[in-house]
Amino acid sequence: MTLPVSLTTFNVLGTISLFLFFLLIYLWSTYNELVTKKNRVRTDFADIDVQLKRRASLIDNLVDTVKAYAKHEEETFENVARARSALESSRGARQTAEAENALTQTLRSLFAVVENYPKLQASENFQQLRTDLKETENSIAHYREEYNQTVLSYNNLVQTFPNLLVAGLFRFESEELFQA
Amino acid sequence: MSTLHRARIFFLLFLLVFFFITGTAVYAGWQSGELQRIVITPLKQAAGNLYQMYRESVKLSEDFRTPPAASPESSAATPSSQNQLNFQVAPQATDAAGNVISPNQ
């Protein structure tokens, strides 16, 4: 049986070269897409982080305001401070989400304390802080949604065939969702 | 090793291998004359054909744009009898049976 094309050096090397060319184009575009999406995930997480820091700062001010009225609620203040420092030292989406949830819980107990002080509730400073806190929480929810969408898109790229081979080659790993 | 560092080394090596193999293929093809036969000659022919087509299209568009030379007949009120739409066909010569006699016969 004879081949339709003779196996000369030029034919063999030319075919390998063409194959390598298409492989290079594929690897190139997939790698760039992975890097772009990974950076998008990082940027979106940084957006959440900015809002979380703003929230922590507002909580600090809120605790100071409450302290002026309710000096005997040391335990609640300590819990809030602990949760706040845990949030500051957290790394990654899962750890940050856990710390954020813990802070939300302690904040609830703080507001429960405030219920016992009508003068504090009526104060303008407290009301302003509460409004700012609510706005920041809405922002966090918005950025969290954006972040989760970006992570979904990135994870789909990393986990689907044949991109998972390229992702494995360059050690791109799946990212965690920010779950409330 | 970070992702960026791995990618840098990988793509550098890949490009080196790719250029080496491509260079070897071109050299082998050039030496054996296959490159001339399979790649260069067909490309030259295709380029020549394209150029010819371009020349023809330019010539056609020039012919279309150039107005016909003014003649006394073209400005006459009645159309010329030499107008291509009205040209007269000379009667063809036939033999007794009615068959057309060609001029070469």
Coordinates of C-alpha atoms in Angstrom, one line a residue:
Chain A
M1 CA 0.0 0.0 0.0
T2 CA 1.4 3.4 -0.9
L3 CA 0.7 6.7 0.9
P4 CA -0.8 9.5 -1.2
V5 CA 1.9 11.8 0.1
S6 CA 5.5 10.8 0.2
L7 CA 7.1 10.9 3.7
T8 CA 9.9 13.3 2.9
T9 CA 11.7 15.3 5.6
F10 CA 9.9 18.5 4.4
N11 CA 6.4 16.8 4.6
V12 CA 7.0 15.3 8.1
L13 CA 8.5 18.4 9.6
G14 CA 6.1 20.7 7.9
T15 CA 3.1 18.7 9.4
I16 CA 4.7 18.8 12.9
S17 CA 5.3 22.5 12.5
L18 CA 1.7 23.1 11.4
F19 CA 0.4 21.1 14.4
L20 CA 2.7 23.0 16.8
F21 CA 1.5 26.3 15.3
F22 CA -2.2 25.5 16.0
L23 CA -1.3 24.1 19.5
L24 CA 0.6 27.3 20.2
I25 CA -2.3 29.5 19.2
Y26 CA -4.6 27.4 21.4
L27 CA -2.3 27.5 24.4
W28 CA -1.7 31.1 24.0
S29 CA -5.3 32.2 23.8
T30 CA -6.4 29.8 26.7
Y31 CA -3.6 31.0 28.9
N32 CA -4.4 34.6 28.3
E33 CA -8.1 34.0 29.0
L34 CA -7.2 32.2 32.2
V35 CA -5.0 35.1 33.4
T36 CA -7.6 37.7 32.4
K37 CA -10.4 35.9 34.4
K38 CA -8.1 35.2 37.4
N39 CA -7.3 38.9 37.5
R40 CA -11.0 39.8 37.3
V41 CA -11.6 37.5 40.3
R42 CA -8.9 39.3 42.2
T43 CA -10.2 42.7 41.4
D44 CA -13.7 41.8 42.3
F45 CA -12.5 40.4 45.6
A46 CA -10.6 43.6 46.3
D47 CA -13.8 45.5 45.7
I48 CA -15.5 43.5 48.4
D49 CA -12.5 44.0 50.7
V50 CA -12.8 47.8 50.3
Q51 CA -16.4 47.6 51.4
L52 CA -15.6 45.3 54.3
K53 CA -13.0 47.6 55.6
R54 CA -15.4 50.5 55.3
R55 CA -17.9 48.5 57.2
A56 CA -15.4 47.6 59.9
S57 CA -14.5 51.2 60.3
L58 CA -18.2 52.2 60.7
I59 CA -18.7 49.4 63.2
D60 CA -15.8 50.9 65.2
N61 CA -17.5 54.3 65.3
L62 CA -20.8 52.6 66.2
V63 CA -19.2 50.8 69.1
D64 CA -17.7 54.0 70.4
T65 CA -21.1 55.7 70.1
V66 CA -22.8 52.9 72.0
K67 CA -20.1 52.8 74.6
A68 CA -20.9 56.3 75.6
Y69 CA -24.4 55.3 76.5
A70 CA -24.0 51.6 77.6
K71 CA -20.8 51.3 79.6
H72 CA -21.7 48.0 81.2
E73 CA -21.9 45.9 78.0
E74 CA -18.2 45.0 77.9
E75 CA -18.8 41.5 76.7
T76 CA -20.7 42.6 73.6
F77 CA -18.0 45.2 72.8
E78 CA -15.3 42.6 73.2
N79 CA -17.1 40.1 70.9
V80 CA -17.4 42.8 68.2
A81 CA -13.7 43.8 68.5
R82 CA -12.7 40.1 68.3
A83 CA -14.9 39.5 65.2
R84 CA -13.5 42.7 63.6
S85 CA -9.9 41.7 64.1
A86 CA -10.7 38.2 62.7
L87 CA -12.1 39.9 59.6
E88 CA -9.0 42.0 59.2
S89 CA -6.7 39.0 59.5
S90 CA -8.7 36.8 57.2
R91 CA -7.3 35.6 53.8
G92 CA -9.3 34.2 50.9
A93 CA -13.0 34.2 50.1
R94 CA -14.0 31.4 52.4
Q95 CA -12.2 32.7 55.5
T96 CA -13.4 36.3 54.8
A97 CA -16.9 35.1 54.4
E98 CA -16.8 33.2 57.7
A99 CA -15.3 36.2 59.5
E100 CA -17.9 38.5 57.9
N101 CA -20.8 36.3 59.0
A102 CA -19.3 36.2 62.6
L103 CA -19.2 40.0 62.6
T104 CA -22.8 40.2 61.4
Q105 CA -23.8 38.0 64.3
T106 CA -22.0 40.1 66.9
L107 CA -23.5 43.3 65.3
R108 CA -27.0 41.8 65.9
S109 CA -26.2 41.4 69.6
L110 CA -24.9 45.0 69.6
F111 CA -28.2 46.3 68.1
A112 CA -30.1 44.2 70.7
V113 CA -28.2 46.1 73.4
V114 CA -29.1 49.4 71.7
E115 CA -32.8 48.5 72.0
N116 CA -32.5 49.1 75.7
Y117 CA -31.3 52.7 75.3
P118 CA -33.9 54.9 73.6
K119 CA -31.8 58.0 74.0
L120 CA -29.0 56.3 72.0
Q121 CA -31.5 55.2 69.3
A122 CA -32.7 58.7 69.0
S123 CA -29.3 60.3 68.7
E124 CA -28.5 61.7 65.3
N125 CA -25.0 60.3 65.2
F126 CA -26.2 56.7 65.8
Q127 CA -28.9 57.0 63.1
Q128 CA -26.4 58.3 60.6
L129 CA -24.0 55.4 61.4
R130 CA -26.9 53.0 61.0
T131 CA -27.8 54.4 57.6
D132 CA -24.2 54.3 56.4
L133 CA -23.9 50.7 57.7
K134 CA -27.0 49.7 55.8
E135 CA -25.6 51.3 52.6
T136 CA -22.3 49.6 53.0
E137 CA -24.0 46.2 53.5
N138 CA -26.0 46.7 50.3
S139 CA -22.8 47.5 48.5
I140 CA -21.2 44.3 49.9
A141 CA -24.1 42.3 48.7
H142 CA -23.8 43.8 45.3
Y143 CA -20.1 43.2 45.0
R144 CA -20.5 39.7 46.4
E145 CA -22.9 38.9 43.6
E146 CA -20.5 40.3 41.0
Y147 CA -17.6 38.3 42.5
N148 CA -19.6 35.1 42.5
Q149 CA -20.5 35.6 38.8
T150 CA -16.8 36.2 38.0
V151 CA -15.7 33.1 40.0
L152 CA -18.4 31.0 38.3
S153 CA -17.1 32.0 34.8
Y154 CA -13.5 31.4 35.9
N155 CA -14.2 28.0 37.5
N156 CA -16.1 26.9 34.3
L157 CA -13.1 27.8 32.3
V158 CA -10.7 26.0 34.6
Q159 CA -12.8 22.9 35.1
T160 CA -14.0 22.2 31.5
F161 CA -12.1 20.1 28.9
P162 CA -9.7 20.7 27.2
N163 CA -9.0 23.9 29.2
L164 CA -8.4 21.9 32.4
L165 CA -5.3 20.5 30.8
V166 CA -3.9 24.0 30.2
A167 CA -5.1 25.1 33.7
G168 CA -3.3 22.1 35.3
L169 CA -0.1 22.8 33.3
F170 CA 0.1 26.3 34.6
R171 CA -1.4 25.5 38.1
F172 CA -4.6 27.6 37.8
E173 CA -6.9 26.4 40.6
S174 CA -10.6 26.8 41.2
E175 CA -11.6 29.8 43.3
E176 CA -14.1 29.6 46.2
L177 CA -17.4 31.4 46.1
F178 CA -18.2 34.1 48.7
Q179 CA -21.1 32.6 50.5
A180 CA -23.1 34.5 53.1
Chain B
M1 CA 7.2 28.1 41.1
S2 CA 4.6 30.7 40.3
T3 CA 2.1 30.4 37.4
L4 CA 3.8 33.4 35.6
H5 CA 7.2 31.9 35.9
R6 CA 6.1 28.5 34.7
A7 CA 4.3 30.1 31.7
R8 CA 7.3 32.2 30.9
I9 CA 9.6 29.2 30.7
F10 CA 7.0 27.0 29.0
F11 CA 6.2 29.5 26.2
L12 CA 9.9 30.3 25.7
L13 CA 10.8 26.6 25.3
F14 CA 7.7 26.0 23.1
L15 CA 8.6 28.9 20.8
L16 CA 12.2 27.7 20.5
V17 CA 11.1 24.1 19.6
F18 CA 8.5 25.5 17.1
F19 CA 11.1 27.8 15.4
F20 CA 13.7 25.0 15.3
I21 CA 11.3 22.6 13.7
T22 CA 9.9 25.2 11.2
G23 CA 13.4 26.3 10.3
T24 CA 14.5 22.7 9.7
A25 CA 11.4 22.0 7.6
V26 CA 12.0 25.1 5.5
Y27 CA 15.7 24.2 5.1
A28 CA 14.9 20.6 4.1
G29 CA 12.2 21.8 1.6
W30 CA 14.6 24.4 0.1
Q31 CA 17.3 21.8 -0.4
S32 CA 15.1 19.2 -2.0
G33 CA 13.2 21.7 -4.1
E34 CA 9.9 20.7 -2.6
L35 CA 9.4 24.2 -1.1
Q36 CA 9.7 25.7 -4.6
R37 CA 7.4 23.1 -6.1
I38 CA 4.7 22.9 -3.3
V39 CA 4.7 26.4 -1.9
I40 CA 6.5 29.1 -3.9
T41 CA 5.4 28.2 -7.5
P42 CA 1.7 28.0 -6.6
L43 CA 1.9 31.2 -4.6
K44 CA 3.6 32.9 -7.5
Q45 CA 0.9 31.6 -9.9
A46 CA -1.9 32.7 -7.6
A47 CA -0.3 36.2 -7.2
G48 CA 0.1 36.4 -11.0
N49 CA -3.5 35.4 -11.6
L50 CA -4.7 38.0 -9.0
Y51 CA -2.6 40.7 -10.7
Q52 CA -4.0 39.7 -14.1
M53 CA -7.6 39.9 -12.7
Y54 CA -6.9 43.2 -11.1
R55 CA -5.5 44.6 -14.4
E56 CA -8.6 43.4 -16.3
S57 CA -11.0 44.9 -13.8
V58 CA -9.1 48.3 -13.9
K59 CA -9.2 48.2 -17.7
L60 CA -12.9 47.4 -17.7
S61 CA -13.7 50.2 -15.3
E62 CA -11.6 52.7 -17.4
D63 CA -13.5 51.6 -20.6
F64 CA -16.8 52.2 -18.7
R65 CA -15.8 55.6 -17.5
T66 CA -14.4 56.9 -20.8
P67 CA -17.2 58.6 -22.8
P68 CA -17.5 57.5 -26.5
A69 CA -15.9 59.9 -29.1
A70 CA -18.4 62.4 -30.5
S71 CA -19.3 61.7 -34.2
P72 CA -21.6 63.6 -36.6
E73 CA -23.8 60.4 -36.8
S74 CA -24.2 60.1 -33.1
S75 CA -25.5 63.7 -32.9
A76 CA -28.0 63.1 -35.7
A77 CA -31.7 63.1 -34.9
T78 CA -32.4 59.8 -36.6
P79 CA -30.4 56.7 -35.5
S80 CA -27.7 55.5 -37.8
S81 CA -28.3 52.4 -39.8
Q82 CA -25.0 51.2 -38.5
N83 CA -26.4 51.1 -35.0
Q84 CA -25.6 47.6 -33.6
L85 CA -29.2 47.1 -32.5
N86 CA -30.4 47.7 -36.1
F87 CA -27.7 46.1 -38.1
Q88 CA -28.9 44.2 -41.2
V89 CA -27.8 40.6 -41.8
A90 CA -26.8 39.8 -45.3
P91 CA -28.9 36.9 -46.8
Q92 CA -27.0 33.6 -46.7
A93 CA -26.2 31.8 -49.9
T94 CA -28.1 28.5 -50.2
D95 CA -28.0 25.7 -52.8
A96 CA -31.0 24.4 -54.7
A97 CA -32.0 22.1 -51.8
G98 CA -32.0 25.1 -49.4
N99 CA -28.8 24.1 -47.5
V100 CA -26.5 27.0 -46.4
I101 CA -23.3 27.3 -48.4
S102 CA -20.4 28.3 -46.2
P103 CA -17.9 30.7 -47.7
N104 CA -15.0 28.2 -47.3
Q105 CA -16.7 25.7 -49.6

